[in-house]
Amino acid sequence: MDTELFDYDLPERLIAQTPAARREDSRLLVVDRASGTLRHCVFADLPDLLPAGTRMFRNDAAVLQARLPGVREGSGGKVECLLLRPGETPTRWWCLLKPGKKAASGAFGVEGVYRARVIAKEDCEDGGGEYLVEFDVFPPLRDVLDVAAKIGALPLPPYITRARPKDKDFSELDKERYQTVYARRDEPVAAAAPTAGLHFSEVLLERLRSRGVPQFDLTLHIGLGTFQPIKSATIEAHPMHKEFYVIPAATREQLEIVDKARSPRLAVGTTSLRAMEDFARRRAAGDPLIPARGNVAASAGLFVYPPQTISGADALITNFHLPKSTLMCLVATFLAPGEMSGIAWLKEIYAEAVARGYRFYSYGDAMLIL
């Protein structure tokens, strides 16, 4: 399948650089798959749009302040160290480094905060690489997460060009709004936000609960692979990244209740859907790594694209995604499971959103697919 099928034109002015004034003020494009119709609403309308009995599943991953500044010993050159995921010991993390070769040739750090050195490298297909970094953390800081909380900056997506870590005018705004209100901030694990969840406020969540929409949490550790475009000529040739997820026992119990007519399962975001679908497929296949009951912990390397089917969720809230991305493949599959028609339909929906001035990407508007 040609990757160009998932390309579309987006005016740069529609790439959202800041969030809406209030979370629930974002616009909401509602897609009814049964009738094939579209409606233009605002996110605050959500309680009135969901079918009675809907169960909401959301990714509670918090974003780590993963961009660490540093200085190279000897030369004094600046280093940016981006934390990706923990290594096999508490003092080791896999990271991206700028400049990579120079930073890898010696030690770097921040005086009185941390000292680090590269002990291994893993090359990537694009010619870059990830580095395994050994950290020495200075008291009173206890670990690398303490370092991130003290001096780190949020790893905003590359298309948010107005806000670099040094922009103090936006740093406090981003710390608050590039996290969901239900994020587990005491345990940050993600390199990017589950952006469909950014539209929920505490007030809106309470309105949903009062309308009989219970909310269940899972945690998927979002990696930077979520921003990587498909570079291969065909969809099938793309090497899909993996992301670790945990589904608590109470959430798992609800996922195993499949009753679309009376109690549909709403996935908040493609990250939630990815975990839900990975679990559904593993369970259906009798995967021995999935325990008979209790918590589920697994790594999702699932790549969903048409004409696959999706059985893990019945409705989806999602933002508008980058061209030629794996997320577009996933949403096209959700629009028309088992068919190829979802690709053309998704591009028609995106064209409508562009024509009406919807805001795209992480801080942009949302779409509800019923």
Coordinates of C-alpha atoms in Angstrom, one line a residue:
M1 CA 0.0 0.0 0.0
D2 CA 1.5 3.3 -1.1
T3 CA 2.4 5.6 1.8
E4 CA 1.3 8.6 -0.3
L5 CA -2.3 7.6 0.2
F6 CA -2.0 9.1 3.7
D7 CA -0.6 12.4 2.6
Y8 CA -2.6 15.7 2.7
D9 CA -2.0 19.4 2.4
L10 CA -2.1 21.5 5.6
P11 CA -1.6 25.3 5.7
E12 CA 1.0 26.1 8.3
R13 CA -1.3 28.6 10.0
L14 CA -3.6 25.7 11.1
I15 CA -0.8 24.1 13.2
A16 CA -1.8 25.1 16.8
Q17 CA 1.0 26.8 18.7
T18 CA -0.9 27.3 21.9
P19 CA -3.9 25.6 23.5
A20 CA -7.4 26.9 23.6
A21 CA -8.2 29.4 26.4
R22 CA -10.0 26.7 28.3
R23 CA -9.5 23.0 27.7
E24 CA -13.1 22.3 26.7
D25 CA -13.3 25.3 24.4
S26 CA -11.6 23.3 21.6
R27 CA -13.7 22.5 18.6
L28 CA -15.0 19.0 18.1
L29 CA -15.8 17.4 14.7
V30 CA -18.2 14.6 15.2
V31 CA -18.2 11.7 12.8
D32 CA -21.2 9.3 12.8
R33 CA -20.0 6.1 11.0
A34 CA -23.5 4.6 10.8
S35 CA -24.9 7.6 8.8
G36 CA -21.7 8.9 7.3
T37 CA -22.5 12.4 8.5
L38 CA -20.4 15.1 10.2
R39 CA -21.4 17.7 12.8
H40 CA -19.4 20.7 14.1
C41 CA -19.5 21.1 17.8
V42 CA -17.3 22.2 20.7
F43 CA -15.6 19.8 23.1
A44 CA -17.8 21.0 26.0
D45 CA -20.7 19.4 24.2
L46 CA -19.3 15.9 24.7
P47 CA -21.6 14.8 27.5
D48 CA -24.6 15.4 25.2
L49 CA -23.0 13.6 22.3
L50 CA -22.1 10.2 23.9
P51 CA -24.6 7.4 23.9
A52 CA -26.0 6.4 27.2
G53 CA -23.9 3.9 29.1
T54 CA -20.6 4.8 27.4
R55 CA -17.5 3.8 29.3
M56 CA -14.5 6.0 28.8
F57 CA -10.9 4.6 28.7
R58 CA -8.0 7.1 29.0
N59 CA -4.3 7.1 29.1
D60 CA -3.1 8.6 32.4
A61 CA 0.6 8.8 31.4
A62 CA 2.3 12.0 32.5
V63 CA 4.9 13.7 30.4
L64 CA 8.4 13.7 31.7
Q65 CA 10.4 17.0 31.7
A66 CA 12.8 15.1 29.6
R67 CA 15.0 17.7 27.9
L68 CA 18.1 18.1 30.2
P69 CA 20.7 20.8 29.5
G70 CA 24.3 20.0 30.0
V71 CA 27.9 21.2 29.4
R72 CA 30.7 19.0 28.1
E73 CA 33.7 18.7 30.4
G74 CA 36.8 20.3 29.1
S75 CA 35.4 22.2 26.1
G76 CA 32.4 23.8 27.9
G77 CA 30.2 23.1 24.8
K78 CA 26.5 22.9 25.3
V79 CA 24.7 19.5 25.3
E80 CA 21.0 18.7 25.1
C81 CA 20.1 15.2 26.6
L82 CA 16.6 13.9 25.9
L83 CA 15.5 11.1 28.2
L84 CA 13.7 8.4 26.3
R85 CA 13.3 5.4 28.6
P86 CA 15.0 3.8 31.6
G87 CA 17.9 1.3 31.1
E88 CA 18.4 -1.9 33.0
T89 CA 19.6 -0.1 36.2
P90 CA 18.2 3.1 37.9
T91 CA 21.2 5.1 37.0
R92 CA 21.0 4.3 33.2
W93 CA 18.7 5.9 30.6
W94 CA 18.5 5.6 26.9
C95 CA 18.7 9.1 25.5
L96 CA 19.1 11.3 22.4
L97 CA 22.0 13.7 22.5
K98 CA 22.8 16.9 20.6
P99 CA 25.5 17.0 19.4
G100 CA 25.7 13.2 19.6
K101 CA 29.3 12.4 18.6
K102 CA 30.8 15.2 20.7
A103 CA 28.7 14.4 23.8
A104 CA 29.4 10.7 23.5
S105 CA 33.2 11.3 23.5
G106 CA 33.4 12.4 27.1
A107 CA 31.5 13.4 30.2
F108 CA 28.9 16.1 30.4
G109 CA 26.5 17.5 33.0
V110 CA 25.4 20.4 35.2
E111 CA 27.6 21.3 38.2
G112 CA 26.0 20.3 41.5
V113 CA 23.1 18.5 39.7
Y114 CA 24.4 15.6 37.6
R115 CA 27.3 14.1 35.7
A116 CA 26.8 11.7 32.8
R117 CA 28.7 9.7 30.3
V118 CA 27.8 7.4 27.3
I119 CA 28.4 3.7 27.8
A120 CA 26.7 2.3 24.6
K121 CA 25.0 3.3 21.4
E122 CA 22.2 1.8 19.3
D123 CA 22.1 2.9 15.7
C124 CA 18.8 3.8 14.0
E125 CA 17.7 3.3 10.4
D126 CA 17.7 7.1 9.8
G127 CA 21.4 7.3 10.5
G128 CA 20.9 8.7 14.0
G129 CA 21.2 6.8 17.2
E130 CA 20.1 6.4 20.8
Y131 CA 22.7 6.5 23.6
L132 CA 22.8 4.5 26.9
V133 CA 23.9 7.1 29.4
E134 CA 25.1 6.5 33.0
F135 CA 24.1 9.2 35.4
D136 CA 25.7 10.3 38.7
V137 CA 23.2 12.4 40.6
F138 CA 24.3 14.8 43.3
P139 CA 22.4 15.1 46.6
P140 CA 19.9 16.1 47.7
L141 CA 18.6 14.8 44.3
R142 CA 18.0 11.1 44.4
D143 CA 17.7 9.9 40.8
V144 CA 17.3 11.0 37.2
L145 CA 13.6 11.8 37.6
D146 CA 14.6 14.3 40.3
V147 CA 17.1 15.8 37.9
A148 CA 14.3 16.1 35.2
A149 CA 12.0 17.7 37.7
K150 CA 14.6 20.3 38.8
I151 CA 16.2 21.4 35.5
G152 CA 14.3 19.5 32.7
A153 CA 12.0 21.0 30.1
L154 CA 9.0 19.4 28.5
P155 CA 9.8 17.8 25.1
L156 CA 7.3 19.7 23.0
P157 CA 6.7 18.4 19.5
P158 CA 8.9 19.8 16.7
Y159 CA 5.9 21.5 15.0
I160 CA 5.4 23.8 18.1
T161 CA 8.0 26.3 16.9
R162 CA 7.2 29.2 19.2
A163 CA 8.0 27.4 22.4
R164 CA 11.5 26.2 23.0
P165 CA 12.6 25.3 26.5
K166 CA 14.2 28.7 27.0
D167 CA 11.0 30.6 26.3
K168 CA 9.9 31.6 29.7
D169 CA 6.8 33.3 28.5
F170 CA 5.3 29.8 27.7
S171 CA 7.1 27.4 30.0
E172 CA 4.5 27.6 32.8
L173 CA 1.6 27.4 30.4
D174 CA 3.1 24.3 28.8
K175 CA 3.8 22.6 32.1
E176 CA 0.1 22.9 32.9
R177 CA -1.5 22.4 29.5
Y178 CA 0.8 19.8 27.9
Q179 CA -0.5 17.4 30.6
T180 CA -3.9 16.0 31.1
V181 CA -5.7 16.9 34.3
Y182 CA -5.8 13.2 35.2
A183 CA -2.1 12.5 34.5
R184 CA -0.2 10.7 37.2
R185 CA 2.3 13.5 37.7
D186 CA 4.1 11.7 40.5
E187 CA 5.2 9.1 38.0
P188 CA 6.1 10.7 34.7
V189 CA 6.7 8.1 32.0
A190 CA 5.9 9.6 28.6
A191 CA 8.0 11.5 26.0
A192 CA 4.8 13.1 24.6
A193 CA 1.3 13.9 25.9
P194 CA -1.7 11.8 25.1
T195 CA -3.1 14.8 23.3
A196 CA -6.8 13.8 22.9
G197 CA -7.0 13.9 26.7
L198 CA -5.8 17.6 26.9
H199 CA -9.4 18.7 26.1
F200 CA -10.8 17.5 29.4
S201 CA -11.2 19.7 32.4
E202 CA -12.2 18.6 35.9
V203 CA -15.5 20.2 35.4
L204 CA -16.1 18.4 32.2
L205 CA -15.1 15.1 33.7
E206 CA -17.6 15.6 36.5
R207 CA -20.3 16.4 34.0
L208 CA -19.6 13.1 32.2
R209 CA -19.7 11.2 35.5
S210 CA -23.0 12.8 36.4
R211 CA -24.3 11.6 33.0
G212 CA -23.4 8.0 33.8
V213 CA -20.1 7.9 31.8
P214 CA -17.6 6.1 34.1
Q215 CA -13.8 6.7 33.5
F216 CA -11.2 4.0 33.6
D217 CA -7.4 4.5 33.4
L218 CA -4.6 2.7 31.7
T219 CA -1.0 3.8 31.1
L220 CA 0.9 3.7 27.8
H221 CA 4.4 5.1 27.8
I222 CA 4.3 7.3 24.7
G223 CA 7.6 7.4 22.9
L224 CA 9.0 9.8 20.3
G225 CA 8.1 7.3 17.6
T226 CA 4.6 8.7 17.7
F227 CA 5.9 11.8 15.8
Q228 CA 7.9 9.8 13.3
P229 CA 6.5 10.0 9.7
I230 CA 6.4 6.8 7.6
K231 CA 9.5 7.1 5.4
S232 CA 9.2 3.9 3.5
A233 CA 7.5 3.9 0.1
T234 CA 4.9 1.4 1.3
I235 CA 3.0 1.2 4.6
E236 CA 3.9 -2.5 5.2
A237 CA 7.7 -1.7 5.1
H238 CA 7.5 0.7 8.0
P239 CA 9.3 -0.5 11.2
M240 CA 6.8 0.1 13.9
H241 CA 8.1 1.4 17.3
K242 CA 7.1 -0.3 20.6
E243 CA 5.5 1.3 23.6
F244 CA 5.1 -0.3 27.1
Y245 CA 1.6 -0.2 28.6
V246 CA -0.1 -1.3 31.9
I247 CA -3.8 -2.0 32.2
P248 CA -4.9 -2.2 35.9
A249 CA -7.2 -5.1 36.8
A250 CA -10.3 -2.9 37.3
T251 CA -9.8 -1.4 33.8
R252 CA -9.1 -4.8 32.3
E253 CA -12.4 -6.1 33.7
Q254 CA -14.3 -3.4 32.0
L255 CA -12.5 -3.9 28.7
E256 CA -13.5 -7.6 28.7
I257 CA -17.2 -6.6 28.9
V258 CA -18.0 -6.2 25.2
D259 CA -21.5 -4.7 24.9
K260 CA -21.5 -2.2 22.1
A261 CA -25.2 -1.7 22.0
R262 CA -25.7 -0.8 25.7
S263 CA -22.3 0.2 26.9
P264 CA -19.8 1.2 24.2
R265 CA -16.1 1.5 25.0
L266 CA -14.8 5.0 24.2
A267 CA -11.0 5.3 23.7
V268 CA -9.6 8.7 24.5
G269 CA -6.9 9.1 22.0
T270 CA -4.9 6.8 19.7
T271 CA -2.6 5.9 22.6
S272 CA -5.4 4.4 24.6
L273 CA -6.8 2.7 21.5
R274 CA -3.4 1.2 20.8
A275 CA -3.2 -0.4 24.2
M276 CA -6.8 -1.5 24.1
E277 CA -6.5 -3.1 20.7
D278 CA -3.1 -4.8 21.6
F279 CA -4.7 -6.3 24.7
A280 CA -7.8 -7.4 22.7
R281 CA -5.7 -9.2 20.1
R282 CA -3.4 -10.8 22.6
R283 CA -6.4 -12.1 24.7
A284 CA -8.2 -13.4 21.6
A285 CA -5.1 -15.3 20.5
G286 CA -4.5 -16.8 24.0
D287 CA -1.2 -15.0 24.4
P288 CA 0.6 -16.8 27.3
L289 CA 2.1 -13.5 28.4
I290 CA -1.4 -12.2 29.3
P291 CA -2.3 -13.6 32.8
A292 CA -5.8 -15.1 33.3
R293 CA -6.8 -12.2 35.5
G294 CA -5.4 -9.1 37.2
N295 CA -3.1 -6.4 35.8
V296 CA -1.7 -6.6 32.3
A297 CA 1.8 -5.3 31.4
A298 CA 2.9 -5.7 27.8
S299 CA 4.8 -3.9 25.0
A300 CA 2.7 -2.9 22.0
G301 CA 4.4 -3.0 18.7
L302 CA 1.1 -3.1 17.0
F303 CA 0.8 -1.4 13.6
V304 CA -2.8 -1.0 12.6
Y305 CA -3.7 0.0 9.0
P306 CA -6.5 -0.7 6.5
P307 CA -8.1 -3.2 5.8
Q308 CA -7.5 -4.5 9.3
T309 CA -10.3 -4.6 11.9
I310 CA -10.5 -3.2 15.3
S311 CA -12.2 -4.9 18.2
G312 CA -10.8 -3.2 21.3
A313 CA -13.0 0.0 21.2
D314 CA -16.3 1.2 19.8
A315 CA -15.8 4.9 19.7
L316 CA -12.7 7.2 19.6
I317 CA -11.7 10.7 20.5
T318 CA -8.6 11.9 18.6
N319 CA -6.8 15.0 17.4
F320 CA -5.9 15.7 13.8
H321 CA -2.6 14.0 13.0
L322 CA 0.5 14.5 10.8
P323 CA 0.5 13.4 7.1
K324 CA 1.8 10.0 6.4
S325 CA 1.8 9.0 10.1
T326 CA 1.0 5.7 11.7
L327 CA -1.8 7.5 13.6
M328 CA -3.5 8.4 10.3
C329 CA -3.4 4.7 9.4
L330 CA -5.0 3.8 12.8
V331 CA -7.8 6.3 12.5
A332 CA -8.5 5.3 8.9
T333 CA -8.9 1.7 10.1
F334 CA -11.2 2.8 12.8
L335 CA -13.4 4.7 10.4
A336 CA -14.0 1.7 8.2
P337 CA -12.8 -1.6 9.9
G338 CA -12.1 -4.4 7.4
E339 CA -12.2 -2.0 4.4
M340 CA -10.0 0.3 2.4
S341 CA -12.6 3.1 2.2
G342 CA -11.5 4.6 5.5
I343 CA -8.5 6.2 3.8
A344 CA -10.4 8.3 1.4
W345 CA -13.0 9.1 4.0
L346 CA -10.4 10.3 6.4
K347 CA -8.9 12.6 3.8
E348 CA -12.3 14.0 3.1
I349 CA -12.9 14.7 6.8
Y350 CA -9.5 16.3 7.1
A351 CA -10.2 18.5 4.0
E352 CA -13.5 19.6 5.7
A353 CA -11.6 20.4 8.9
V354 CA -9.0 22.5 6.9
A355 CA -11.8 24.3 5.0
R356 CA -13.5 25.3 8.3
G357 CA -10.3 26.4 10.0
Y358 CA -9.9 23.6 12.6
R359 CA -6.6 23.7 14.5
F360 CA -4.3 20.7 14.0
Y361 CA -1.9 18.5 16.0
S362 CA -1.1 18.4 19.7
Y363 CA -2.6 21.7 20.9
G364 CA -5.3 21.6 18.2
D365 CA -9.0 20.6 18.0
A366 CA -10.5 17.1 18.2
M367 CA -12.6 14.6 16.4
L368 CA -15.2 12.2 17.9
I369 CA -15.8 9.1 15.9
L370 CA -19.0 7.2 16.9

